[in-house]
mmCIF file with all atom_site columns, C-alpha atoms in Angstrom:
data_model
loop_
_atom_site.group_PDB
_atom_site.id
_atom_site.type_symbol
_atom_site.label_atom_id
_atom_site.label_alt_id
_atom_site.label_comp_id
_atom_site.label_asym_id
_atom_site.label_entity_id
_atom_site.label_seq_id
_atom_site.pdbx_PDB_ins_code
_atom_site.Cartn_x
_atom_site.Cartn_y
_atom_site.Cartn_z
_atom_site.occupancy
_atom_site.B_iso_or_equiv
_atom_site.pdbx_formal_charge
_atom_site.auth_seq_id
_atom_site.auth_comp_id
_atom_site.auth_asym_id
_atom_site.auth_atom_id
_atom_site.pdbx_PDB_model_num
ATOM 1   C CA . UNK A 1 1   ? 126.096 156.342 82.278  1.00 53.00 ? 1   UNK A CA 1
ATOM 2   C CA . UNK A 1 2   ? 127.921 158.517 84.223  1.00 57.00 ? 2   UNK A CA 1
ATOM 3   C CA . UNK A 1 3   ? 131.046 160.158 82.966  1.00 79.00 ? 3   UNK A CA 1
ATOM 4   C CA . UNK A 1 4   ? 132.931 160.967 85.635  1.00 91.00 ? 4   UNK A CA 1
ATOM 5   C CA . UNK A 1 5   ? 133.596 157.880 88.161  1.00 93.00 ? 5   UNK A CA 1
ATOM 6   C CA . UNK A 1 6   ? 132.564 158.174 91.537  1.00 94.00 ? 6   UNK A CA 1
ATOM 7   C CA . UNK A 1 7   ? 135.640 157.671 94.600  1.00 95.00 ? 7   UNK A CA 1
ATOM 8   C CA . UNK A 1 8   ? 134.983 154.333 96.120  1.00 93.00 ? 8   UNK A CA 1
ATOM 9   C CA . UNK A 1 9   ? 134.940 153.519 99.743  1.00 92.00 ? 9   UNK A CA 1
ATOM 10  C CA . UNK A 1 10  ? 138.441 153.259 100.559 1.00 95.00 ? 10  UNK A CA 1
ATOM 11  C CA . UNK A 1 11  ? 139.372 156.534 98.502  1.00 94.00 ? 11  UNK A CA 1
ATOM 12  C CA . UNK A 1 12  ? 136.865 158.624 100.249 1.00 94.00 ? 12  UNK A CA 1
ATOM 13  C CA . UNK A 1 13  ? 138.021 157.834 103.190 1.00 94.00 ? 13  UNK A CA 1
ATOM 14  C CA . UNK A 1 14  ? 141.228 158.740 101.997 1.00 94.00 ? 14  UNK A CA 1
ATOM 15  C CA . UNK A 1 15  ? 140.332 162.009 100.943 1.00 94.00 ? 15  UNK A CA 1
ATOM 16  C CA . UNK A 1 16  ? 138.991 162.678 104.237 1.00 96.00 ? 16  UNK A CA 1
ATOM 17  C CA . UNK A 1 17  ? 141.967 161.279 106.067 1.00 95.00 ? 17  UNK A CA 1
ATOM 18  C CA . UNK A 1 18  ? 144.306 163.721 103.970 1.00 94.00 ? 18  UNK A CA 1
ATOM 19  C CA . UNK A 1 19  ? 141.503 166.408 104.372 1.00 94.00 ? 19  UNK A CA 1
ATOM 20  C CA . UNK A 1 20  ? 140.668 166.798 107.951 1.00 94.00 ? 20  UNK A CA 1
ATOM 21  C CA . UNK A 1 21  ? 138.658 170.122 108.198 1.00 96.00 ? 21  UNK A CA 1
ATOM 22  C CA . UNK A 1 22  ? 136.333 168.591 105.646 1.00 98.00 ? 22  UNK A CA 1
ATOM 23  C CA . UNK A 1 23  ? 133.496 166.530 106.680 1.00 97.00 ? 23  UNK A CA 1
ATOM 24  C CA . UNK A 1 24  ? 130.979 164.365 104.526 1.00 96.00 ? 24  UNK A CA 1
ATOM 25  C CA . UNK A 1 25  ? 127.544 166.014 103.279 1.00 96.00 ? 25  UNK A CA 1
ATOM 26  C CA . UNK A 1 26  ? 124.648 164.987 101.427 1.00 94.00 ? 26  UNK A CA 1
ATOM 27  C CA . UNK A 1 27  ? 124.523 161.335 102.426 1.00 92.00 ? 27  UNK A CA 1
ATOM 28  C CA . UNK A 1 28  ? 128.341 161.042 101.142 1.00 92.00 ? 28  UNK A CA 1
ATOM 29  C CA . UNK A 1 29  ? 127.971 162.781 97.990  1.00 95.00 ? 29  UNK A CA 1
ATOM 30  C CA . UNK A 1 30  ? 129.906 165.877 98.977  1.00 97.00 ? 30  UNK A CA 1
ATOM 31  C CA . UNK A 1 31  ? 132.210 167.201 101.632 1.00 98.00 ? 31  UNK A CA 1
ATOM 32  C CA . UNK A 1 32  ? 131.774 170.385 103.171 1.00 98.00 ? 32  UNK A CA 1
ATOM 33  C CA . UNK A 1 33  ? 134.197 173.091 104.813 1.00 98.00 ? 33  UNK A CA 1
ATOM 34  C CA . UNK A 1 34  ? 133.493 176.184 106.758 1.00 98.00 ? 34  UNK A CA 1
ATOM 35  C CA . UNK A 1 35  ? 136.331 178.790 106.807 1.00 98.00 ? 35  UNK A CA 1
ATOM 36  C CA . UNK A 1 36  ? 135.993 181.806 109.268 1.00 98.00 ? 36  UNK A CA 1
ATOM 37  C CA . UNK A 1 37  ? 138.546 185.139 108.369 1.00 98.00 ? 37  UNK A CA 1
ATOM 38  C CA . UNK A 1 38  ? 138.700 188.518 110.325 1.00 98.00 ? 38  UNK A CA 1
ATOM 39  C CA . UNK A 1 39  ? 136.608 190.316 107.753 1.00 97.00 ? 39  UNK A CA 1
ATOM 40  C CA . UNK A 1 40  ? 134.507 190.382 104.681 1.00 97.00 ? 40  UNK A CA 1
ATOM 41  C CA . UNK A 1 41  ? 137.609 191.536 102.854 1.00 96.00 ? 41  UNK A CA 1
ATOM 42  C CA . UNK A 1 42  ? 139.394 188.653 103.698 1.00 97.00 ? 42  UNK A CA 1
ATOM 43  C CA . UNK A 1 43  ? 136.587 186.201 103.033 1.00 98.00 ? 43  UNK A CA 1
ATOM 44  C CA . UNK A 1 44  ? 136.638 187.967 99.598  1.00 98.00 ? 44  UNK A CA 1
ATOM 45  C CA . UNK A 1 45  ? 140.432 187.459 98.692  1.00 97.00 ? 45  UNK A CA 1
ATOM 46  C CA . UNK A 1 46  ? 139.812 183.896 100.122 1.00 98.00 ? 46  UNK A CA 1
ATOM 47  C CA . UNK A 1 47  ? 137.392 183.201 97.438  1.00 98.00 ? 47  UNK A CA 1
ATOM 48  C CA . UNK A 1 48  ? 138.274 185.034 94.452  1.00 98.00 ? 48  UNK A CA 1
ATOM 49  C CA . UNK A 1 49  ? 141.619 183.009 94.630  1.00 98.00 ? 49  UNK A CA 1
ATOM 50  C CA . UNK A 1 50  ? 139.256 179.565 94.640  1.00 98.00 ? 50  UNK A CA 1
ATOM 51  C CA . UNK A 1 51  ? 137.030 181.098 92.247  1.00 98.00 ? 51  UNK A CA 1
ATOM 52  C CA . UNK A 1 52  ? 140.535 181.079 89.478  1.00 97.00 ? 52  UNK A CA 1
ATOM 53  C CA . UNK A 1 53  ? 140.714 177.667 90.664  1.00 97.00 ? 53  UNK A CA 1
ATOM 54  C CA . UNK A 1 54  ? 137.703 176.616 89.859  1.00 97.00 ? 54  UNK A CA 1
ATOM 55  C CA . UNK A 1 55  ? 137.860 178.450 86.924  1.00 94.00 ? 55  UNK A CA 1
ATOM 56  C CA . UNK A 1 56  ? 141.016 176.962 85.943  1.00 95.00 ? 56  UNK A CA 1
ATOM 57  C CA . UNK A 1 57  ? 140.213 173.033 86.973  1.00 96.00 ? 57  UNK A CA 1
ATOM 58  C CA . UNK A 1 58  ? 136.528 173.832 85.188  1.00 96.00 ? 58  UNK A CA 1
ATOM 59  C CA . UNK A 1 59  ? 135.137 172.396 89.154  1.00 97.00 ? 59  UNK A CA 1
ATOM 60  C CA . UNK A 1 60  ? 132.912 174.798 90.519  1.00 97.00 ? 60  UNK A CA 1
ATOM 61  C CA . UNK A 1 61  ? 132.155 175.169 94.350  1.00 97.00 ? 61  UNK A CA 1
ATOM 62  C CA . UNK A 1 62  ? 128.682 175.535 96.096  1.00 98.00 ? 62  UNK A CA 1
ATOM 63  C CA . UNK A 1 63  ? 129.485 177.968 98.096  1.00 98.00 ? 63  UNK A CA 1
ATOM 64  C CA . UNK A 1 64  ? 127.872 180.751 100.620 1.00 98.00 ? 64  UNK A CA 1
ATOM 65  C CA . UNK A 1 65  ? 129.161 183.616 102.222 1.00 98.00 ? 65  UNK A CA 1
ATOM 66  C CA . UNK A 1 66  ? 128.271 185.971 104.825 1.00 97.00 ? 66  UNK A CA 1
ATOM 67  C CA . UNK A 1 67  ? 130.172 189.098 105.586 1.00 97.00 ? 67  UNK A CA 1
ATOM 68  C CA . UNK A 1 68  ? 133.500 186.798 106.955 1.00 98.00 ? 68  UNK A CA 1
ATOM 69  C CA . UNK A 1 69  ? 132.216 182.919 107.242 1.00 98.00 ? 69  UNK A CA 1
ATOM 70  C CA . UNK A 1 70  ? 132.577 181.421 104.177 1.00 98.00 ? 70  UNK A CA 1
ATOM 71  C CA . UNK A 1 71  ? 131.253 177.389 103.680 1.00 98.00 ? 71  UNK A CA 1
ATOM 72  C CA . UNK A 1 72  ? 132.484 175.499 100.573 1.00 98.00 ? 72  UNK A CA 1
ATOM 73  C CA . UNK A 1 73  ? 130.212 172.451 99.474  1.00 98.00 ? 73  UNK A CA 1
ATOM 74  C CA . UNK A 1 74  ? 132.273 170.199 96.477  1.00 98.00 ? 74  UNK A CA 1
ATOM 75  C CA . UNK A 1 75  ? 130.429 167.419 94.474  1.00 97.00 ? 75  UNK A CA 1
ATOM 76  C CA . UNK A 1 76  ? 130.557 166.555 91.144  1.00 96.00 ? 76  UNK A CA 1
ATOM 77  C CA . UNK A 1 77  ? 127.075 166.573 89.317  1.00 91.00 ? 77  UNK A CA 1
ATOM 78  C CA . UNK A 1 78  ? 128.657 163.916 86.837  1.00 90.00 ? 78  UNK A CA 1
ATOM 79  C CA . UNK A 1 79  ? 129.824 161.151 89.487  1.00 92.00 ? 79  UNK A CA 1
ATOM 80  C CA . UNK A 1 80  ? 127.500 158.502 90.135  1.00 83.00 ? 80  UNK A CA 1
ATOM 81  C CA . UNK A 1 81  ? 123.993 158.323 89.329  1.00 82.00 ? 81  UNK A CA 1
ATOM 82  C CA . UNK A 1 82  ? 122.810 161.498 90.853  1.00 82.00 ? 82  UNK A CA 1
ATOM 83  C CA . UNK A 1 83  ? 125.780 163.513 91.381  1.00 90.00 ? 83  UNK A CA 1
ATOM 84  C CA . UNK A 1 84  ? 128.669 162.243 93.932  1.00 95.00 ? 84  UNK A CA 1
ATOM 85  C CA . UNK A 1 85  ? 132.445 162.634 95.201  1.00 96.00 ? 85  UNK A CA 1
ATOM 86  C CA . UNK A 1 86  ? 135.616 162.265 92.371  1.00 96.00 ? 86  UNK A CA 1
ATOM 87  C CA . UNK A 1 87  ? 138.610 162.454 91.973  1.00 96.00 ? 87  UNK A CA 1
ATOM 88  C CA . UNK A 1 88  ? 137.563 166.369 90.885  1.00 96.00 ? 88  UNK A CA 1
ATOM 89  C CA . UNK A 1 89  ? 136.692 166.642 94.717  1.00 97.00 ? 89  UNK A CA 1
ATOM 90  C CA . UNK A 1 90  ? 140.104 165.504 96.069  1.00 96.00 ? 90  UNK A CA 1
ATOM 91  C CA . UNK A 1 91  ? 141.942 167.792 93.514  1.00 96.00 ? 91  UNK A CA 1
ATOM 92  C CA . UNK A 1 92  ? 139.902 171.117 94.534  1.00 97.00 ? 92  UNK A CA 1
ATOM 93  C CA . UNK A 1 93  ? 139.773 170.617 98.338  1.00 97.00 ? 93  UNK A CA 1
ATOM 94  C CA . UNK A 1 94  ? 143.819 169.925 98.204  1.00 96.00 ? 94  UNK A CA 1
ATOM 95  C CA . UNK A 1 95  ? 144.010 173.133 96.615  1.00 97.00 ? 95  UNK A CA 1
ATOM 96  C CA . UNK A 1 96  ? 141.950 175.319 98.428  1.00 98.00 ? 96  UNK A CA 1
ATOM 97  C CA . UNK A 1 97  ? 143.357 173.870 101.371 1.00 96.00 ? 97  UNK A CA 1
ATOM 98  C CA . UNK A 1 98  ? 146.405 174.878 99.724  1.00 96.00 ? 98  UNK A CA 1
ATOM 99  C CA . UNK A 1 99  ? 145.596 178.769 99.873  1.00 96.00 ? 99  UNK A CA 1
ATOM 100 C CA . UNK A 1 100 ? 145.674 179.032 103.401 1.00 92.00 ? 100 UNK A CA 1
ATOM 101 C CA . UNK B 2 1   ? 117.677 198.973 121.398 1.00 54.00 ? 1   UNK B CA 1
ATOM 102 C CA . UNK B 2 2   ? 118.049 198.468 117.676 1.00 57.00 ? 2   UNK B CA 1
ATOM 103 C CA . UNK B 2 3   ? 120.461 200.300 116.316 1.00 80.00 ? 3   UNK B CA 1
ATOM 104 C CA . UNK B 2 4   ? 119.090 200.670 113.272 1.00 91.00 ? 4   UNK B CA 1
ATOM 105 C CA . UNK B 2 5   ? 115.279 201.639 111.906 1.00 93.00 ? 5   UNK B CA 1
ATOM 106 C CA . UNK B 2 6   ? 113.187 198.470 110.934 1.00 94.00 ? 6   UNK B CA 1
ATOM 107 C CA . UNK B 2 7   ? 110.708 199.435 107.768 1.00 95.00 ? 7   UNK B CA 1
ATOM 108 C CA . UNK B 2 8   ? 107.297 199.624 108.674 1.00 93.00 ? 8   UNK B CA 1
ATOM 109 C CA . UNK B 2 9   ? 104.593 198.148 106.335 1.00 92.00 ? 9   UNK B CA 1
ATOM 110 C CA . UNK B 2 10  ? 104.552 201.038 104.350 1.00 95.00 ? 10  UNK B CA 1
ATOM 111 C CA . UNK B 2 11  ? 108.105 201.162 103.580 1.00 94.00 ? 11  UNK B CA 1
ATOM 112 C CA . UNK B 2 12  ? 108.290 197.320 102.960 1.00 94.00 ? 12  UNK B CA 1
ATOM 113 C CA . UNK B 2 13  ? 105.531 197.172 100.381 1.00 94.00 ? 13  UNK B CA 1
ATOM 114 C CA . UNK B 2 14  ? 107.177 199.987 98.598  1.00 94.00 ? 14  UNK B CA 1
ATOM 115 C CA . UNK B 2 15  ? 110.381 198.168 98.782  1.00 94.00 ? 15  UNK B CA 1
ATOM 116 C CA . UNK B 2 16  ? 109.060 195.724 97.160  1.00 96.00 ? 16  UNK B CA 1
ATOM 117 C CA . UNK B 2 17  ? 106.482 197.991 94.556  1.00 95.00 ? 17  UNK B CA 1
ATOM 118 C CA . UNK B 2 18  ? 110.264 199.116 93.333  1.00 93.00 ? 18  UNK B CA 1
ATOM 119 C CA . UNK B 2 19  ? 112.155 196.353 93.117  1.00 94.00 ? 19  UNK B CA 1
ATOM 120 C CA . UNK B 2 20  ? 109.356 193.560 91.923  1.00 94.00 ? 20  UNK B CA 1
ATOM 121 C CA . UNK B 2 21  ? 112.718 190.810 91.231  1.00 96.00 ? 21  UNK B CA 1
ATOM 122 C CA . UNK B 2 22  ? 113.007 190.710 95.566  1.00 98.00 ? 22  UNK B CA 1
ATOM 123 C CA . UNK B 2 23  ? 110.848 188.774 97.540  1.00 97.00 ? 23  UNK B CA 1
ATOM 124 C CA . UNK B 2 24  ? 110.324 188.458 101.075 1.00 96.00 ? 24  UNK B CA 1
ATOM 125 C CA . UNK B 2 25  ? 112.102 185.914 103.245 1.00 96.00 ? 25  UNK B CA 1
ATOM 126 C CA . UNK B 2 26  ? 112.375 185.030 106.874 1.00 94.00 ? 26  UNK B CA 1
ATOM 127 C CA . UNK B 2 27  ? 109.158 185.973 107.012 1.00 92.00 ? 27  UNK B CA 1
ATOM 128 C CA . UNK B 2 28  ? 109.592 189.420 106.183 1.00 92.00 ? 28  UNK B CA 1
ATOM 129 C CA . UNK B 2 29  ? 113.050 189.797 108.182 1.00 95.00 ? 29  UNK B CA 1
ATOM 130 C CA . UNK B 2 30  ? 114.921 189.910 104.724 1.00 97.00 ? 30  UNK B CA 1
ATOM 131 C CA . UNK B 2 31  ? 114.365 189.997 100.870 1.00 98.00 ? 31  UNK B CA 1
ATOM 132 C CA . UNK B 2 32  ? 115.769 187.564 98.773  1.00 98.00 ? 32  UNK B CA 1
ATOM 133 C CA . UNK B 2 33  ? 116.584 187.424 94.567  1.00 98.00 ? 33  UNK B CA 1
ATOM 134 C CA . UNK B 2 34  ? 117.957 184.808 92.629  1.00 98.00 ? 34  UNK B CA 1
ATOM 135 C CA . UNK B 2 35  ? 120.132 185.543 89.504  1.00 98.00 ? 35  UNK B CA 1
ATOM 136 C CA . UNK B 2 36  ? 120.782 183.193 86.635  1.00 98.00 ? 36  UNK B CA 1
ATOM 137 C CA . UNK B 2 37  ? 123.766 183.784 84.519  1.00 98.00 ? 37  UNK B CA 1
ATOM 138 C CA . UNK B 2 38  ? 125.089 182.346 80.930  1.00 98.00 ? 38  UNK B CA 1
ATOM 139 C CA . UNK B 2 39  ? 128.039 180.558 82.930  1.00 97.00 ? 39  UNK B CA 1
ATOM 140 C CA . UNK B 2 40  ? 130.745 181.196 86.243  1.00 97.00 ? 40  UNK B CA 1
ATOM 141 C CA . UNK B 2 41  ? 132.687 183.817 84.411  1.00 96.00 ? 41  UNK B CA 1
ATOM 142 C CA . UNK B 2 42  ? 129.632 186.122 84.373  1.00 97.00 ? 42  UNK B CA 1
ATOM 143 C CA . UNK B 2 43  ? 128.170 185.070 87.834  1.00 98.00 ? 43  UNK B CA 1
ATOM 144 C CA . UNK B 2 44  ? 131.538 185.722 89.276  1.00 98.00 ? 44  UNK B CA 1
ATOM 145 C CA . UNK B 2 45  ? 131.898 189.549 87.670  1.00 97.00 ? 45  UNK B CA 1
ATOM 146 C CA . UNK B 2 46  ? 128.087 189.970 89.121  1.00 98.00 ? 46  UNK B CA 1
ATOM 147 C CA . UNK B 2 47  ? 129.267 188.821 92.527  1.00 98.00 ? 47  UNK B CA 1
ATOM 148 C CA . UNK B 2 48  ? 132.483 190.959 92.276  1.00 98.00 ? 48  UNK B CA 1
ATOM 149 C CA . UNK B 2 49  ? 130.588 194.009 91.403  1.00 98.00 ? 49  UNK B CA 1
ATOM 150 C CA . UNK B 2 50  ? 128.621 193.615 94.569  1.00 98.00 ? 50  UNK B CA 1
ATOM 151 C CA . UNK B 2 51  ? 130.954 192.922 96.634  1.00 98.00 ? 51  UNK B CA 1
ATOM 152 C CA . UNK B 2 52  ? 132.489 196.433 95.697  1.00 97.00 ? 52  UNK B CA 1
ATOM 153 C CA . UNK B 2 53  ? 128.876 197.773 96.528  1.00 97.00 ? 53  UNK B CA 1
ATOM 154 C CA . UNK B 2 54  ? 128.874 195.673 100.217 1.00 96.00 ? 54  UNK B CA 1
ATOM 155 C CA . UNK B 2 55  ? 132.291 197.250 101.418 1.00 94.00 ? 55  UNK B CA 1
ATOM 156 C CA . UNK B 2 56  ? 131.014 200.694 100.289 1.00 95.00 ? 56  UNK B CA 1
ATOM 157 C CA . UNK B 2 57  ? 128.174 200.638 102.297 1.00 96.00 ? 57  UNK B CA 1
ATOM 158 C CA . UNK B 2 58  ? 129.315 198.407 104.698 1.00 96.00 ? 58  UNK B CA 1
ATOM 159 C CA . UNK B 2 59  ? 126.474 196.014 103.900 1.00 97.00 ? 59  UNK B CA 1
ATOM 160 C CA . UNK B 2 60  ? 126.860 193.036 103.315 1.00 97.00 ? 60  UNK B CA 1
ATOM 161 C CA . UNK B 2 61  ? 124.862 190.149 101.522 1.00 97.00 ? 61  UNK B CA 1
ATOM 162 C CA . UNK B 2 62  ? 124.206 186.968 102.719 1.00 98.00 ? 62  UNK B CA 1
ATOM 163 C CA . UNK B 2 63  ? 124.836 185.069 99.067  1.00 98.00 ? 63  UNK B CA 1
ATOM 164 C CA . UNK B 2 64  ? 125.266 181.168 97.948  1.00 98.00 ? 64  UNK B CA 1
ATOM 165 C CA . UNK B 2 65  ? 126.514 180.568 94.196  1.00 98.00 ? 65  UNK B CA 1
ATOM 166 C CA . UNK B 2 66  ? 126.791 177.740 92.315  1.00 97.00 ? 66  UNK B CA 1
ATOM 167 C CA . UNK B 2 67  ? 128.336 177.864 88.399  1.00 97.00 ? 67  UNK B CA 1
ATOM 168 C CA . UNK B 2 68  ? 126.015 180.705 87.224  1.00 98.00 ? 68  UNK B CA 1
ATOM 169 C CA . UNK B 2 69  ? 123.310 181.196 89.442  1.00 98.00 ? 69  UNK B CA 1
ATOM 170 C CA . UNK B 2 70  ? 123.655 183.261 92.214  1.00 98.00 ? 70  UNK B CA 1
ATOM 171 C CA . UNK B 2 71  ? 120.982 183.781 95.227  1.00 98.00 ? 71  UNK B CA 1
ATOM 172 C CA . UNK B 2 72  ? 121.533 187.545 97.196  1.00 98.00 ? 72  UNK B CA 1
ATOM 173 C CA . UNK B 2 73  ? 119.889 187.875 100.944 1.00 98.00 ? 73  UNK B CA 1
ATOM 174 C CA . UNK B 2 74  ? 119.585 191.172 102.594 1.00 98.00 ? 74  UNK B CA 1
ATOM 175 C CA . UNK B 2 75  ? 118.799 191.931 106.095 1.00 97.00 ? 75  UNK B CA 1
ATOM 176 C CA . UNK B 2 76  ? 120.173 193.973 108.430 1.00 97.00 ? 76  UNK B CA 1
ATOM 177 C CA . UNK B 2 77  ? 121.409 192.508 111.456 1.00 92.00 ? 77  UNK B CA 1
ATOM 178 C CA . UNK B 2 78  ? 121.103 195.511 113.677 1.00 90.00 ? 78  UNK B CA 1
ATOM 179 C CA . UNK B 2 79  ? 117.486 196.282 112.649 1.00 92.00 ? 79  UNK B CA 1
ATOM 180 C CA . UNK B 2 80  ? 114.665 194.747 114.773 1.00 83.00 ? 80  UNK B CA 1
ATOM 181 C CA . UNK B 2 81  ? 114.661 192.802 118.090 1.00 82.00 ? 81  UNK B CA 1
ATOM 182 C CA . UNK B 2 82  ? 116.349 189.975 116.213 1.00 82.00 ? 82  UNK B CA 1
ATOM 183 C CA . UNK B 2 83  ? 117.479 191.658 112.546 1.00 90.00 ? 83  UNK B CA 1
ATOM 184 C CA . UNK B 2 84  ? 114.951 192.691 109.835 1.00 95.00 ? 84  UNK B CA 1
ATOM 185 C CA . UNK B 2 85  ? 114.991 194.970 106.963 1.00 96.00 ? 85  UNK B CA 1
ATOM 186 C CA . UNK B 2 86  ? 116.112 198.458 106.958 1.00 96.00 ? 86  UNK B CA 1
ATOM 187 C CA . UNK B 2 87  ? 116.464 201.320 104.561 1.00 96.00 ? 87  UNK B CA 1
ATOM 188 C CA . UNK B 2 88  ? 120.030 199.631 104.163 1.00 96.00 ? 88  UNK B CA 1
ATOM 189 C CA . UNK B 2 89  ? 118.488 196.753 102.150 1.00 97.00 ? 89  UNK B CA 1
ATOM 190 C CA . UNK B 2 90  ? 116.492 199.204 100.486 1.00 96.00 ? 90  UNK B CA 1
ATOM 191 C CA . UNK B 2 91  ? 119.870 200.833 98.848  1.00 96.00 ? 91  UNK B CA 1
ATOM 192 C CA . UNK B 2 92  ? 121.854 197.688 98.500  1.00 97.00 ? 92  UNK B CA 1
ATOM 193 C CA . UNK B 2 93  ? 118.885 196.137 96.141  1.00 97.00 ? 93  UNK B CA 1
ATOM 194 C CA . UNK B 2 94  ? 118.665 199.439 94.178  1.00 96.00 ? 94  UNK B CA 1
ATOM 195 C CA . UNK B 2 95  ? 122.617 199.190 93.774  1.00 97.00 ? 95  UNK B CA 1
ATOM 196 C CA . UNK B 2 96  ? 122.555 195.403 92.880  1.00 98.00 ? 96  UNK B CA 1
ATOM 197 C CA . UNK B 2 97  ? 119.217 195.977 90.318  1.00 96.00 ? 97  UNK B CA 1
ATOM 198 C CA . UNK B 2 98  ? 121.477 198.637 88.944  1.00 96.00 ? 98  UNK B CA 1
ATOM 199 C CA . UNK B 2 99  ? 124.127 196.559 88.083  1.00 96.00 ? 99  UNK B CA 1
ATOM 200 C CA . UNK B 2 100 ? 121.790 194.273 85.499  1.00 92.00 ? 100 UNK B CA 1
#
């Protein structure tokens, strides 16, 4: 049994409705942001402030960078039966978008 | 006209004589590695540690992470008709191997 419950319907939309630069991936089971700065330094500031937040909510991004494009996958391995979106997704992508 | 030198054969098979933990990717345009860590915390002091390296020489990785395992790209952009390797990679993956 799963131990971390899986957003229904309705609160995925939600999430997406109070998230609009994020975009549904892997059939539903994640969302998905790509952020664009001027440089690599940038990009690196960008994501060594979301790596204390990840740190801090113990939610880690799948993430990849190059030089200044940076694209943020969020699921939660636990949610559902094989991994899915939570309440863990909502909390992260409000505070990245909160960086910016 | 490339900017920068593509390795020829030669130089690409000793790339990879010296640095056995690469492989070729992109079919032979870049060489790739994948890094497993004991959690985030130590992934994330890997990744900062390179990223030092990448603004030094102005090279910079094309890298996903997710919790401790990290997977490190190289190619060089400028090298080839459409990117390939260059004695650029051939530094950065001596600096990264240096790091372990």
């Amino acid at each position: 049994m799963p131990s971390v419950a899986e957003l229904n319907e309705k609160e995925r939309e939600s999430l997406l409705a109070d998230h609009p630069d994020w975009e549904l991936a892997r059939e539903g089971k994640a969302i998905k942001r790509t952020f664009q700065f001027g440089d690599f330094s940038e990009a690196w500031g960008f994501m060594s402030r979301v790596a204390l937040l990840a740190d801090a909510q113990d939610h880690h991004p799948e993430w990849f960078n190059v030089y200044a494009k940076v694209e943020i996958t969020l699921t939660t391995h636990d949610a559902g039966t094989s991994g899915g979106l939570s309440q863990r997704d909502a909390t992260m992508a409000r505070a990245i978008d909160g960086l910016l």
